[in-house]
Each structure stands twice: as structure tokens, then as C-alpha cells.
PDB file of C-alpha atoms and ligand atoms in Angstrom:
ATOM      1  CA  MET A   1    -102.809 -56.960 -61.366  1.00  0.00           C
ATOM      2  CA  LYS A   2    -102.272 -58.790 -58.201  1.00  0.00           C
ATOM      3  CA  GLN A   3    -103.097 -57.326 -55.056  1.00  0.00           C
ATOM      4  CA  GLN A   4    -103.339 -58.816 -51.265  1.00  0.00           C
ATOM      5  CA  ASN A   5    -105.352 -58.375 -48.193  1.00  0.00           C
ATOM      6  CA  SER A   6    -104.543 -57.615 -44.805  1.00  0.00           C
ATOM      7  CA  GLN A   7    -103.440 -61.240 -44.130  1.00  0.00           C
ATOM      8  CA  GLN A   8    -101.244 -60.973 -47.618  1.00  0.00           C
ATOM      9  CA  ALA A   9    -103.430 -63.810 -49.447  1.00  0.00           C
ATOM     10  CA  GLU A  10    -103.356 -63.268 -52.973  1.00  0.00           C
ATOM     11  CA  ASP A  11    -106.366 -61.423 -54.329  1.00  0.00           C
ATOM     12  CA  TYR A  12    -107.120 -63.441 -57.729  1.00  0.00           C
ATOM     13  CA  TYR A  13    -110.066 -61.272 -58.208  1.00  0.00           C
ATOM     14  CA  PRO A  14    -109.773 -57.557 -57.224  1.00  0.00           C
ATOM     15  CA  SER A  15    -112.858 -55.613 -57.256  1.00  0.00           C
ATOM     16  CA  ARG A  16    -114.289 -52.197 -55.946  1.00  0.00           C
ATOM     17  CA  ASN A  17    -110.826 -50.785 -55.979  1.00  0.00           C
ATOM     18  CA  GLY A  18    -111.683 -47.412 -57.986  1.00  0.00           C
ATOM     19  CA  GLN A  19    -110.897 -48.869 -61.581  1.00  0.00           C
ATOM     20  CA  PRO A  20    -113.486 -48.796 -64.052  1.00  0.00           C
ATOM     21  CA  SER A  21    -115.514 -52.138 -64.850  1.00  0.00           C
ATOM     22  CA  ILE A  22    -113.875 -54.989 -66.820  1.00  0.00           C
ATOM     23  CA  PHE A  23    -114.278 -58.555 -67.145  1.00  0.00           C
ATOM     24  CA  LEU A  24    -111.422 -61.055 -65.766  1.00  0.00           C
ATOM     25  CA  GLU A  25    -111.131 -64.732 -67.230  1.00  0.00           C
ATOM     26  CA  ARG A  26    -112.448 -67.115 -64.470  1.00  0.00           C
ATOM     27  CA  GLN A  27    -109.158 -69.004 -63.283  1.00  0.00           C
ATOM     28  CA  ASP A  28    -110.921 -71.686 -61.364  1.00  0.00           C
ATOM     29  CA  PRO A  29    -112.794 -74.879 -62.267  1.00  0.00           C
ATOM     30  CA  VAL A  30    -116.485 -74.943 -62.470  1.00  0.00           C
ATOM     31  CA  VAL A  31    -117.138 -78.657 -61.938  1.00  0.00           C
ATOM     32  CA  TYR A  32    -113.915 -79.835 -59.860  1.00  0.00           C
ATOM     33  CA  SER A  33    -114.931 -83.572 -59.740  1.00  0.00           C
ATOM     34  CA  THR A  34    -113.990 -85.520 -62.663  1.00  0.00           C
ATOM     35  CA  ASP A  35    -115.131 -89.096 -61.767  1.00  0.00           C
ATOM     36  CA  LYS A  36    -117.905 -89.816 -63.909  1.00  0.00           C
ATOM     37  CA  ASN A  37    -118.624 -93.108 -62.092  1.00  0.00           C
ATOM     38  CA  ASN A  38    -119.707 -91.967 -58.737  1.00  0.00           C
ATOM     39  CA  CYS A  39    -121.740 -88.693 -59.758  1.00  0.00           C
ATOM     40  CA  PRO A  40    -124.813 -88.516 -57.875  1.00  0.00           C
ATOM     41  CA  ILE A  41    -126.853 -87.180 -60.884  1.00  0.00           C
ATOM     42  CA  GLU A  42    -127.008 -87.801 -64.811  1.00  0.00           C
ATOM     43  CA  GLN A  43    -123.839 -86.555 -66.425  1.00  0.00           C
ATOM     44  CA  GLU A  44    -126.210 -84.434 -68.841  1.00  0.00           C
ATOM     45  CA  LYS A  45    -127.171 -82.416 -66.010  1.00  0.00           C
ATOM     46  CA  ILE A  46    -123.383 -81.934 -64.948  1.00  0.00           C
ATOM     47  CA  GLN A  47    -122.670 -80.800 -68.436  1.00  0.00           C
ATOM     48  CA  GLN A  48    -125.643 -78.162 -68.313  1.00  0.00           C
ATOM     49  CA  TYR A  49    -123.844 -76.939 -65.049  1.00  0.00           C
ATOM     50  CA  GLN A  50    -120.624 -76.645 -66.359  1.00  0.00           C
ATOM     51  CA  GLU A  51    -121.819 -74.861 -69.648  1.00  0.00           C
ATOM     52  CA  ASN A  52    -124.570 -72.587 -68.161  1.00  0.00           C
ATOM     53  CA  GLY A  53    -123.444 -72.250 -64.465  1.00  0.00           C
ATOM     54  CA  PHE A  54    -126.646 -73.650 -63.118  1.00  0.00           C
ATOM     55  CA  ILE A  55    -129.275 -76.285 -63.300  1.00  0.00           C
ATOM     56  CA  VAL A  56    -132.661 -77.001 -62.238  1.00  0.00           C
ATOM     57  CA  LEU A  57    -133.698 -80.523 -60.193  1.00  0.00           C
ATOM     58  CA  GLU A  58    -137.700 -80.957 -60.425  1.00  0.00           C
ATOM     59  CA  ASP A  59    -139.475 -83.409 -57.576  1.00  0.00           C
ATOM     60  CA  ILE A  60    -136.435 -83.582 -55.448  1.00  0.00           C
ATOM     61  CA  PHE A  61    -138.795 -83.564 -52.344  1.00  0.00           C
ATOM     62  CA  SER A  62    -141.718 -85.433 -51.587  1.00  0.00           C
ATOM     63  CA  GLN A  63    -145.109 -83.640 -50.970  1.00  0.00           C
ATOM     64  CA  SER A  64    -144.757 -84.387 -47.291  1.00  0.00           C
ATOM     65  CA  ASP A  65    -141.230 -83.189 -47.144  1.00  0.00           C
ATOM     66  CA  ILE A  66    -142.095 -79.880 -48.946  1.00  0.00           C
ATOM     67  CA  GLU A  67    -145.073 -79.427 -46.319  1.00  0.00           C
ATOM     68  CA  ALA A  68    -142.592 -79.677 -43.315  1.00  0.00           C
ATOM     69  CA  LEU A  69    -140.189 -77.148 -44.814  1.00  0.00           C
ATOM     70  CA  GLN A  70    -143.330 -74.967 -45.352  1.00  0.00           C
ATOM     71  CA  ALA A  71    -144.493 -75.192 -41.936  1.00  0.00           C
ATOM     72  CA  GLU A  72    -141.072 -74.475 -40.562  1.00  0.00           C
ATOM     73  CA  SER A  73    -140.826 -71.346 -43.057  1.00  0.00           C
ATOM     74  CA  THR A  74    -144.066 -69.946 -41.648  1.00  0.00           C
ATOM     75  CA  PHE A  75    -143.121 -70.453 -38.147  1.00  0.00           C
ATOM     76  CA  LEU A  76    -139.658 -68.672 -38.451  1.00  0.00           C
ATOM     77  CA  ARG A  77    -141.167 -65.797 -40.160  1.00  0.00           C
ATOM     78  CA  GLN A  78    -144.475 -65.549 -37.713  1.00  0.00           C
ATOM     79  CA  ASN A  79    -141.858 -65.649 -34.543  1.00  0.00           C
ATOM     80  CA  SER A  80    -139.353 -63.467 -36.039  1.00  0.00           C
ATOM     81  CA  LYS A  81    -140.831 -60.255 -37.002  1.00  0.00           C
ATOM     82  CA  ASP A  82    -140.293 -58.547 -33.942  1.00  0.00           C
ATOM     83  CA  LYS A  83    -137.166 -59.986 -33.164  1.00  0.00           C
ATOM     84  CA  HIS A  84    -134.432 -57.052 -33.926  1.00  0.00           C
ATOM     85  CA  SER A  85    -131.390 -59.804 -34.312  1.00  0.00           C
ATOM     86  CA  GLY A  86    -129.337 -59.030 -37.154  1.00  0.00           C
ATOM     87  CA  GLU A  87    -130.329 -62.204 -38.942  1.00  0.00           C
ATOM     88  CA  VAL A  88    -133.682 -60.771 -39.857  1.00  0.00           C
ATOM     89  CA  ILE A  89    -133.890 -58.623 -42.642  1.00  0.00           C
ATOM     90  CA  LEU A  90    -137.233 -56.685 -43.306  1.00  0.00           C
ATOM     91  CA  GLU A  91    -138.348 -55.342 -46.448  1.00  0.00           C
ATOM     92  CA  PRO A  92    -137.556 -51.666 -46.886  1.00  0.00           C
ATOM     93  CA  GLY A  93    -141.199 -49.516 -46.793  1.00  0.00           C
ATOM     94  CA  SER A  94    -143.507 -52.472 -45.777  1.00  0.00           C
ATOM     95  CA  GLY A  95    -141.577 -53.937 -42.622  1.00  0.00           C
ATOM     96  CA  GLU A  96    -142.302 -57.380 -43.887  1.00  0.00           C
ATOM     97  CA  VAL A  97    -139.832 -59.913 -43.326  1.00  0.00           C
ATOM     98  CA  ARG A  98    -137.473 -60.017 -46.399  1.00  0.00           C
ATOM     99  CA  SER A  99    -134.887 -62.696 -45.414  1.00  0.00           C
ATOM    100  CA  ILE A 100    -133.773 -64.716 -42.441  1.00  0.00           C
ATOM    101  CA  PHE A 101    -130.272 -65.872 -42.530  1.00  0.00           C
ATOM    102  CA  LYS A 102    -128.371 -68.499 -40.594  1.00  0.00           C
ATOM    103  CA  ILE A 103    -131.484 -70.707 -40.564  1.00  0.00           C
ATOM    104  CA  HIS A 104    -129.108 -74.028 -40.747  1.00  0.00           C
ATOM    105  CA  GLU A 105    -128.425 -72.993 -36.959  1.00  0.00           C
ATOM    106  CA  SER A 106    -131.526 -71.483 -35.799  1.00  0.00           C
ATOM    107  CA  SER A 107    -133.925 -74.373 -37.238  1.00  0.00           C
ATOM    108  CA  ALA A 108    -133.376 -78.132 -36.306  1.00  0.00           C
ATOM    109  CA  VAL A 109    -135.631 -78.892 -39.727  1.00  0.00           C
ATOM    110  CA  PHE A 110    -133.093 -76.742 -41.986  1.00  0.00           C
ATOM    111  CA  LYS A 111    -130.022 -77.792 -40.284  1.00  0.00           C
ATOM    112  CA  LYS A 112    -131.335 -81.365 -41.325  1.00  0.00           C
ATOM    113  CA  LEU A 113    -131.617 -80.160 -44.880  1.00  0.00           C
ATOM    114  CA  ALA A 114    -128.323 -78.653 -45.191  1.00  0.00           C
ATOM    115  CA  THR A 115    -126.868 -82.099 -44.362  1.00  0.00           C
ATOM    116  CA  ASP A 116    -129.355 -83.903 -46.505  1.00  0.00           C
ATOM    117  CA  LYS A 117    -127.157 -86.353 -48.878  1.00  0.00           C
ATOM    118  CA  ARG A 118    -129.596 -85.198 -51.912  1.00  0.00           C
ATOM    119  CA  LEU A 119    -128.059 -81.852 -51.459  1.00  0.00           C
ATOM    120  CA  ALA A 120    -124.640 -82.050 -49.745  1.00  0.00           C
ATOM    121  CA  SER A 121    -123.111 -85.298 -51.546  1.00  0.00           C
ATOM    122  CA  LEU A 122    -124.076 -83.160 -54.557  1.00  0.00           C
ATOM    123  CA  ALA A 123    -122.544 -80.271 -53.537  1.00  0.00           C
ATOM    124  CA  GLU A 124    -119.318 -82.149 -52.581  1.00  0.00           C
ATOM    125  CA  TYR A 125    -119.062 -83.651 -55.915  1.00  0.00           C
ATOM    126  CA  LEU A 126    -119.431 -80.412 -58.144  1.00  0.00           C
ATOM    127  CA  LEU A 127    -116.713 -78.826 -55.585  1.00  0.00           C
ATOM    128  CA  GLY A 128    -114.668 -81.735 -55.430  1.00  0.00           C
ATOM    129  CA  ASP A 129    -114.144 -81.743 -51.678  1.00  0.00           C
ATOM    130  CA  LYS A 130    -115.861 -81.670 -48.351  1.00  0.00           C
ATOM    131  CA  VAL A 131    -118.228 -78.767 -47.802  1.00  0.00           C
ATOM    132  CA  TYR A 132    -119.375 -76.597 -45.094  1.00  0.00           C
ATOM    133  CA  ILE A 133    -122.196 -73.861 -45.052  1.00  0.00           C
ATOM    134  CA  HIS A 134    -121.034 -70.515 -45.601  1.00  0.00           C
ATOM    135  CA  GLN A 135    -124.305 -68.715 -45.561  1.00  0.00           C
ATOM    136  CA  SER A 136    -128.129 -69.965 -45.276  1.00  0.00           C
ATOM    137  CA  ARG A 137    -131.097 -67.996 -45.599  1.00  0.00           C
ATOM    138  CA  LEU A 138    -134.978 -67.891 -46.192  1.00  0.00           C
ATOM    139  CA  ASN A 139    -135.974 -65.297 -49.057  1.00  0.00           C
ATOM    140  CA  TYR A 140    -139.730 -64.927 -48.515  1.00  0.00           C
ATOM    141  CA  LYS A 141    -140.361 -62.546 -51.431  1.00  0.00           C
ATOM    142  CA  LEU A 142    -143.804 -62.157 -50.109  1.00  0.00           C
ATOM    143  CA  GLY A 143    -146.976 -61.189 -52.561  1.00  0.00           C
ATOM    144  CA  PHE A 144    -147.279 -57.680 -53.168  1.00  0.00           C
ATOM    145  CA  ARG A 145    -144.473 -56.950 -50.864  1.00  0.00           C
ATOM    146  CA  GLY A 146    -141.216 -58.626 -51.847  1.00  0.00           C
ATOM    147  CA  LYS A 147    -138.920 -56.239 -53.407  1.00  0.00           C
ATOM    148  CA  ASN A 148    -136.054 -57.269 -55.924  1.00  0.00           C
ATOM    149  CA  PHE A 149    -132.774 -58.710 -55.534  1.00  0.00           C
ATOM    150  CA  TYR A 150    -130.752 -56.671 -58.188  1.00  0.00           C
ATOM    151  CA  TRP A 151    -128.159 -58.161 -60.695  1.00  0.00           C
ATOM    152  CA  HIS A 152    -125.175 -59.364 -58.851  1.00  0.00           C
ATOM    153  CA  SER A 153    -122.612 -62.162 -58.716  1.00  0.00           C
ATOM    154  CA  ASP A 154    -122.704 -63.902 -55.308  1.00  0.00           C
ATOM    155  CA  PHE A 155    -118.847 -64.650 -55.466  1.00  0.00           C
ATOM    156  CA  GLU A 156    -117.937 -60.869 -56.096  1.00  0.00           C
ATOM    157  CA  THR A 157    -119.425 -60.174 -52.671  1.00  0.00           C
ATOM    158  CA  TRP A 158    -118.280 -63.121 -50.892  1.00  0.00           C
ATOM    159  CA  HIS A 159    -114.576 -62.615 -52.238  1.00  0.00           C
ATOM    160  CA  VAL A 160    -114.530 -58.842 -51.539  1.00  0.00           C
ATOM    161  CA  GLU A 161    -116.370 -58.632 -48.420  1.00  0.00           C
ATOM    162  CA  ASP A 162    -116.223 -62.373 -46.522  1.00  0.00           C
ATOM    163  CA  GLY A 163    -112.558 -62.878 -48.102  1.00  0.00           C
ATOM    164  CA  MET A 164    -113.686 -66.095 -50.240  1.00  0.00           C
ATOM    165  CA  PRO A 165    -110.532 -66.702 -52.002  1.00  0.00           C
ATOM    166  CA  ARG A 166    -111.736 -68.836 -55.033  1.00  0.00           C
ATOM    167  CA  MET A 167    -114.692 -69.361 -57.097  1.00  0.00           C
ATOM    168  CA  ARG A 168    -115.318 -73.065 -55.334  1.00  0.00           C
ATOM    169  CA  ALA A 169    -118.925 -72.527 -53.740  1.00  0.00           C
ATOM    170  CA  LEU A 170    -122.276 -72.917 -55.090  1.00  0.00           C
ATOM    171  CA  SER A 171    -125.992 -72.002 -53.820  1.00  0.00           C
ATOM    172  CA  MET A 172    -128.647 -74.720 -53.705  1.00  0.00           C
ATOM    173  CA  SER A 173    -132.416 -72.614 -53.769  1.00  0.00           C
ATOM    174  CA  ILE A 174    -135.058 -75.237 -52.645  1.00  0.00           C
ATOM    175  CA  THR A 175    -138.266 -73.746 -53.585  1.00  0.00           C
ATOM    176  CA  LEU A 176    -140.977 -73.756 -51.182  1.00  0.00           C
ATOM    177  CA  THR A 177    -143.863 -72.154 -53.351  1.00  0.00           C
ATOM    178  CA  GLU A 178    -144.633 -72.161 -56.946  1.00  0.00           C
ATOM    179  CA  ASN A 179    -141.890 -69.842 -58.621  1.00  0.00           C
ATOM    180  CA  TYR A 180    -143.992 -68.531 -61.530  1.00  0.00           C
ATOM    181  CA  SER A 181    -142.660 -66.736 -64.649  1.00  0.00           C
ATOM    182  CA  PHE A 182    -144.516 -63.443 -63.031  1.00  0.00           C
ATOM    183  CA  ASN A 183    -143.688 -63.764 -59.181  1.00  0.00           C
ATOM    184  CA  GLY A 184    -140.186 -62.387 -59.032  1.00  0.00           C
ATOM    185  CA  PRO A 185    -138.171 -66.000 -59.839  1.00  0.00           C
ATOM    186  CA  LEU A 186    -134.672 -66.159 -59.967  1.00  0.00           C
ATOM    187  CA  MET A 187    -132.981 -64.830 -63.426  1.00  0.00           C
ATOM    188  CA  LEU A 188    -129.818 -66.303 -64.467  1.00  0.00           C
ATOM    189  CA  ILE A 189    -127.266 -65.525 -67.291  1.00  0.00           C
ATOM    190  CA  PRO A 190    -126.187 -68.672 -68.944  1.00  0.00           C
ATOM    191  CA  GLY A 191    -122.467 -68.841 -69.449  1.00  0.00           C
ATOM    192  CA  SER A 192    -121.853 -65.552 -67.097  1.00  0.00           C
ATOM    193  CA  HIS A 193    -120.044 -67.529 -64.415  1.00  0.00           C
ATOM    194  CA  ARG A 194    -116.819 -67.639 -66.778  1.00  0.00           C
ATOM    195  CA  SER A 195    -116.163 -63.731 -66.434  1.00  0.00           C
ATOM    196  CA  PHE A 196    -115.527 -62.198 -63.264  1.00  0.00           C
ATOM    197  CA  VAL A 197    -116.967 -58.802 -63.396  1.00  0.00           C
ATOM    198  CA  VAL A 198    -115.153 -56.218 -61.843  1.00  0.00           C
ATOM    199  CA  CYS A 199    -117.244 -53.925 -59.915  1.00  0.00           C
ATOM    200  CA  GLU A 200    -116.892 -50.043 -59.595  1.00  0.00           C
ATOM    201  CA  GLY A 201    -117.251 -47.978 -56.288  1.00  0.00           C
ATOM    202  CA  GLU A 202    -115.778 -48.799 -52.996  1.00  0.00           C
ATOM    203  CA  THR A 203    -117.441 -51.019 -50.257  1.00  0.00           C
ATOM    204  CA  PRO A 204    -119.203 -48.697 -47.638  1.00  0.00           C
ATOM    205  CA  GLU A 205    -118.686 -49.252 -43.721  1.00  0.00           C
ATOM    206  CA  GLU A 206    -121.023 -51.873 -42.777  1.00  0.00           C
ATOM    207  CA  HIS A 207    -122.330 -52.483 -46.320  1.00  0.00           C
ATOM    208  CA  PHE A 208    -124.483 -55.396 -45.432  1.00  0.00           C
ATOM    209  CA  LYS A 209    -126.850 -53.298 -43.261  1.00  0.00           C
ATOM    210  CA  SER A 210    -128.161 -51.784 -46.650  1.00  0.00           C
ATOM    211  CA  SER A 211    -126.866 -54.505 -49.317  1.00  0.00           C
ATOM    212  CA  LEU A 212    -129.086 -57.241 -47.923  1.00  0.00           C
ATOM    213  CA  LYS A 213    -132.078 -54.819 -48.363  1.00  0.00           C
ATOM    214  CA  ASN A 214    -131.087 -53.123 -51.601  1.00  0.00           C
ATOM    215  CA  GLN A 215    -127.766 -53.592 -53.062  1.00  0.00           C
ATOM    216  CA  GLU A 216    -126.043 -50.773 -54.924  1.00  0.00           C
ATOM    217  CA  TYR A 217    -122.492 -51.641 -54.829  1.00  0.00           C
ATOM    218  CA  GLY A 218    -120.804 -55.081 -55.701  1.00  0.00           C
ATOM    219  CA  VAL A 219    -123.507 -54.815 -58.847  1.00  0.00           C
ATOM    220  CA  PRO A 220    -122.183 -54.654 -62.450  1.00  0.00           C
ATOM    221  CA  THR A 221    -122.447 -51.364 -64.724  1.00  0.00           C
ATOM    222  CA  ASP A 222    -125.448 -51.405 -66.914  1.00  0.00           C
ATOM    223  CA  GLN A 223    -123.018 -51.634 -69.978  1.00  0.00           C
ATOM    224  CA  SER A 224    -121.386 -54.832 -68.191  1.00  0.00           C
ATOM    225  CA  LEU A 225    -124.701 -56.387 -67.633  1.00  0.00           C
ATOM    226  CA  THR A 226    -125.755 -55.582 -71.056  1.00  0.00           C
ATOM    227  CA  GLN A 227    -122.624 -57.203 -72.486  1.00  0.00           C
ATOM    228  CA  LEU A 228    -123.286 -60.513 -70.417  1.00  0.00           C
ATOM    229  CA  VAL A 229    -127.226 -60.352 -71.477  1.00  0.00           C
ATOM    230  CA  GLU A 230    -125.978 -60.126 -75.244  1.00  0.00           C
ATOM    231  CA  GLU A 231    -123.698 -62.890 -74.991  1.00  0.00           C
ATOM    232  CA  GLY A 232    -125.845 -65.370 -72.772  1.00  0.00           C
ATOM    233  CA  GLY A 233    -129.620 -64.291 -72.738  1.00  0.00           C
ATOM    234  CA  ILE A 234    -131.512 -64.123 -69.487  1.00  0.00           C
ATOM    235  CA  VAL A 235    -133.129 -67.579 -68.287  1.00  0.00           C
ATOM    236  CA  THR A 236    -136.079 -67.508 -65.305  1.00  0.00           C
ATOM    237  CA  ALA A 237    -135.734 -70.488 -63.307  1.00  0.00           C
ATOM    238  CA  THR A 238    -139.355 -71.212 -62.726  1.00  0.00           C
ATOM    239  CA  SER A 239    -140.213 -74.459 -61.078  1.00  0.00           C
ATOM    240  CA  LYS A 240    -142.566 -76.111 -58.786  1.00  0.00           C
ATOM    241  CA  PRO A 241    -142.249 -76.387 -54.756  1.00  0.00           C
ATOM    242  CA  GLY A 242    -139.700 -78.942 -53.786  1.00  0.00           C
ATOM    243  CA  SER A 243    -137.247 -78.325 -56.810  1.00  0.00           C
ATOM    244  CA  VAL A 244    -133.664 -77.371 -56.305  1.00  0.00           C
ATOM    245  CA  ILE A 245    -132.131 -74.604 -58.489  1.00  0.00           C
ATOM    246  CA  ILE A 246    -128.412 -75.363 -58.016  1.00  0.00           C
ATOM    247  CA  PHE A 247    -126.097 -72.562 -59.229  1.00  0.00           C
ATOM    248  CA  ASP A 248    -122.231 -71.269 -59.213  1.00  0.00           C
ATOM    249  CA  CYS A 249    -120.919 -68.748 -56.848  1.00  0.00           C
ATOM    250  CA  ASN A 250    -120.110 -66.611 -59.932  1.00  0.00           C
ATOM    251  CA  VAL A 251    -123.397 -66.761 -62.009  1.00  0.00           C
ATOM    252  CA  MET A 252    -124.632 -63.314 -62.664  1.00  0.00           C
ATOM    253  CA  HIS A 253    -128.423 -63.332 -61.260  1.00  0.00           C
ATOM    254  CA  GLY A 254    -131.161 -61.042 -59.854  1.00  0.00           C
ATOM    255  CA  SER A 255    -135.025 -61.231 -59.301  1.00  0.00           C
ATOM    256  CA  ASN A 256    -137.916 -58.859 -59.635  1.00  0.00           C
ATOM    257  CA  SER A 257    -140.033 -57.463 -57.323  1.00  0.00           C
ATOM    258  CA  ASN A 258    -143.384 -59.534 -56.586  1.00  0.00           C
ATOM    259  CA  ILE A 259    -146.529 -57.531 -57.232  1.00  0.00           C
ATOM    260  CA  THR A 260    -148.560 -60.476 -57.435  1.00  0.00           C
ATOM    261  CA  PRO A 261    -150.428 -62.291 -54.881  1.00  0.00           C
ATOM    262  CA  PHE A 262    -148.551 -65.255 -54.993  1.00  0.00           C
ATOM    263  CA  PRO A 263    -145.428 -65.537 -52.733  1.00  0.00           C
ATOM    264  CA  ARG A 264    -142.139 -66.511 -53.998  1.00  0.00           C
ATOM    265  CA  SER A 265    -140.443 -68.302 -51.002  1.00  0.00           C
ATOM    266  CA  ASN A 266    -137.218 -70.080 -51.350  1.00  0.00           C
ATOM    267  CA  ILE A 267    -134.558 -71.538 -49.059  1.00  0.00           C
ATOM    268  CA  PHE A 268    -130.885 -70.735 -50.298  1.00  0.00           C
ATOM    269  CA  LEU A 269    -128.231 -73.103 -49.111  1.00  0.00           C
ATOM    270  CA  VAL A 270    -124.433 -71.941 -49.588  1.00  0.00           C
ATOM    271  CA  TYR A 271    -121.942 -74.603 -49.827  1.00  0.00           C
ATOM    272  CA  ASN A 272    -118.203 -73.841 -49.739  1.00  0.00           C
ATOM    273  CA  SER A 273    -115.446 -76.305 -50.424  1.00  0.00           C
ATOM    274  CA  MET A 274    -113.331 -76.771 -47.040  1.00  0.00           C
ATOM    275  CA  ALA A 275    -110.160 -75.766 -49.216  1.00  0.00           C
ATOM    276  CA  ASN A 276    -111.646 -72.605 -49.720  1.00  0.00           C
ATOM    277  CA  GLN A 277    -112.421 -71.148 -46.234  1.00  0.00           C
ATOM    278  CA  VAL A 278    -112.355 -67.448 -45.882  1.00  0.00           C
ATOM    279  CA  VAL A 279    -109.739 -65.174 -44.969  1.00  0.00           C
ATOM    280  CA  ALA A 280    -109.709 -61.606 -44.542  1.00  0.00           C
ATOM    281  CA  PRO A 281    -111.928 -59.508 -46.629  1.00  0.00           C
ATOM    282  CA  PHE A 282    -110.327 -58.287 -50.168  1.00  0.00           C
ATOM    283  CA  CYS A 283    -111.435 -54.795 -48.834  1.00  0.00           C
ATOM    284  CA  GLU A 284    -110.465 -52.406 -46.163  1.00  0.00           C
ATOM    285  CA  ARG A 285    -113.596 -53.539 -44.025  1.00  0.00           C
ATOM    286  CA  SER A 286    -113.979 -55.312 -41.030  1.00  0.00           C
ATOM    287  CA  PRO A 287    -115.270 -58.725 -41.656  1.00  0.00           C
ATOM    288  CA  ARG A 288    -118.894 -59.297 -41.913  1.00  0.00           C
ATOM    289  CA  PRO A 289    -121.074 -60.959 -38.868  1.00  0.00           C
ATOM    290  CA  GLU A 290    -121.291 -64.626 -38.631  1.00  0.00           C
ATOM    291  CA  PHE A 291    -124.952 -64.654 -39.457  1.00  0.00           C
ATOM    292  CA  ILE A 292    -123.879 -63.963 -43.124  1.00  0.00           C
ATOM    293  CA  CYS A 293    -120.547 -65.584 -43.283  1.00  0.00           C
ATOM    294  CA  THR A 294    -119.400 -68.678 -41.310  1.00  0.00           C
ATOM    295  CA  ARG A 295    -115.727 -67.764 -40.040  1.00  0.00           C
ATOM    296  CA  GLU A 296    -115.665 -68.939 -36.600  1.00  0.00           C
ATOM    297  CA  LYS A 297    -117.517 -72.345 -36.719  1.00  0.00           C
ATOM    298  CA  ILE A 298    -116.492 -74.082 -39.843  1.00  0.00           C
ATOM    299  CA  GLU A 299    -117.074 -77.719 -39.891  1.00  0.00           C
ATOM    300  CA  PRO A 300    -117.520 -80.154 -42.791  1.00  0.00           C
ATOM    301  CA  VAL A 301    -121.024 -81.303 -43.288  1.00  0.00           C
ATOM    302  CA  ILE A 302    -121.693 -84.701 -43.061  1.00  0.00           C
ATOM    303  CA  PRO A 303    -124.082 -85.700 -45.685  1.00  0.00           C
ATOM    304  CA  VAL A 304    -127.332 -88.064 -44.234  1.00  0.00           C
ATOM    305  CA  VAL A 305    -130.126 -89.867 -46.072  1.00  0.00           C
ATOM    306  CA  SER A 306    -133.245 -88.009 -44.680  1.00  0.00           C
ATOM    307  CA  ASN A 307    -137.044 -86.930 -44.722  1.00  0.00           C
ATOM    308  CA  PHE A 308    -138.952 -84.280 -42.979  1.00  0.00           C
ATOM    309  CA  ASN A 309    -141.859 -86.106 -41.556  1.00  0.00           C
ATOM    310  CA  ASN A 310    -140.382 -86.732 -38.390  1.00  0.00           C
ATOM    311  CA  GLU A 311    -139.773 -90.366 -38.922  1.00  0.00           C
TER     312      GLU A 311
HETATM  313  O1  6CS B 401    -124.239 -60.299 -49.396  1.00  0.00           O
HETATM  314  C1  6CS B 401    -124.684 -61.440 -49.622  1.00  0.00           C
HETATM  315  O2  6CS B 401    -123.829 -62.671 -49.229  1.00  0.00           O
HETATM  316  C2  6CS B 401    -126.189 -62.252 -50.068  1.00  0.00           C
HETATM  317  N1  6CS B 401    -126.605 -61.124 -51.083  1.00  0.00           N
HETATM  318  C3  6CS B 401    -127.240 -61.321 -52.270  1.00  0.00           C
HETATM  319  C4  6CS B 401    -127.972 -60.425 -53.142  1.00  0.00           C
HETATM  320  N2  6CS B 401    -126.910 -62.599 -52.836  1.00  0.00           N
HETATM  321  C5  6CS B 401    -126.003 -63.365 -51.891  1.00  0.00           C
HETATM  322  C6  6CS B 401    -126.567 -63.018 -50.442  1.00  0.00           C
HETATM  323  O3  6CS B 401    -127.673 -63.471 -50.041  1.00  0.00           O
HETATM  324 FE1   FE B 402    -127.332 -63.717 -54.965  1.00  0.00          FE
END
């Protein structure tokens, strides 16, 4: 059932087109590189990523790196609350800062992080290509006030609303605080990346104005989610600060609200293959703003060995 967008690009993953939810077979590889000799991490982790759709790498950043990243995160939050520019998303209700987008542009520290070889070279390996930053954000999920992110596949949104053609992108979530089992850690469904869950309903106008606070479209039906969980279970990506959770663009994930005193603040960097640049959205809506989806300024990342204690 091939469809097309306004640019007549072939839609391999039609969704939110008034059809009932079904599962479509993934039509793209998970790990694009086959060169086992030049792999930046142990092959066992690559196998896990291929099989489950995600991996957690501990102890990637030093204590001083983490402190520099935490300081920058706090600085951005304290200097953004009254900024009503689009990239600052406030929590519904409390008005606390929920997310800040496009931090790889607004912050020199996070710009450096996005090009850090420990991350960018691994993204190049997994995606088998040079990469660019499709989206970056800081999700603060503050104690008591941090609300949930309902179950979703990022790719379903990036395909339908941003025009990302194929599954050749991934997220790297760098943990800035303890991700405990109880303060709203990322929950992922192993193996869910192999099925594209077609979502029901139609994309509202300017959907991002509500979806970044509370997503109601581009989410699986209860039945689809139940089926994925029956097949793969649910894993919570608990880890200490300075870890990296790497997950495929299509893995089903979500996270609960945080009612504990402990913030769960993570940076998210989304790497997309240069061969998978966004085209026109696969829905009848205008493209989303640049702070959510890089479209105007697509430049390959040049991986650099770096640290964050200003040496
Ligand atoms: O719409 C998006 O691009 C964002 N929404 C979610 C829930 N995850 C990915 C991304 O941050
Ligand atoms: Fe997401």
C-alpha cells in the first residue's frame, strides 16, 4: 500500500491515515556497518543493539565531564524559564521547564558533546554513513513535577511529521543524574524496533505545540502496545550519571512521571544518516520548525576527541 508525499517521495511507512492500527515489517537494516574490524565498541554490544534495538554504555564520561555537562544543563534551565521562544517547552500545570530543544546549537558545551568521537563515531558505525544532528534536546524531568512521555516510536513521528524517509537514525541519551527504577527512567520494549506500528487518527495542525508536552497522536493503541510487550517485555534503562543509552529510531519507548525528589535529567542527541535527510512530511501538514527538526542547515558531524574540563 505505497503512498507518496507532496514531493512524490515514496512512503514506505504510511501511518495516521485513518486506517486501523496494524504492524508493518521493518524494511531497513538496524546496524548498517558490516565491518567488524573497525567497530568502536565490543561486538557483543552491537549484537545486543541489533537484537533489542538499544544498549546502555556505562562510564563513558569522567566525573569532571559529567560535572561540566550538569553545570551547563542547570545554566540553560535557569536562563530559559522566561524565554518564550519555541525551543523551551514547559511542563503543563507547574510551568517548570520540561525540555529545551536545539541545544547542540544554543550551547557551545553541547555542540562539542554532539561531535564527541565517543558518540559520533559510534553513530557513524551503526548508521553506516556520515551523520548529522536531526534533533537535540534536554529533558529535565524534575523531581515531583516531571511528567511522563507516553509510549511512542520516535521514527513514526519523524517520518510522518518531519519526512524522515527510512529507519536510519538513532538517539543517544546521556544521563546527567541518577536514572533510578523509580524516578521516571526510559522504558524500552526489546525487539519492538523490528515492527512499524501504524498509528490511528490524523496529525493535528501544529501538533508539536501539544505533543511535546503530552503526546496523543502518533502513539500506539492499547492493543498494539500490549502485543509488543507480550512479545518483548519492558526494560527500564537504569544507569548512573555519565552513561549513554543508545536506541534505534523505531524502538517503542516511554517514561513515567517523576513523583520522587530525584530529577531524571538526560540529554538526547538524534543522529541521522546523511543519506536519510528529511524530505516533505508524510502528512498533509507544514514542516515542523527548525528547533525540532534540522532541515535548513544539514551538515555532517566531524567526530572530535574532546573532554569538557576546558582543556
Ligand atoms: O516529536 C518529537 O520529535 C519528540 N517527541 C518525543 C516524545 N520523542 C522524540 C522527540 O523528542
Ligand atoms: Fe522519544
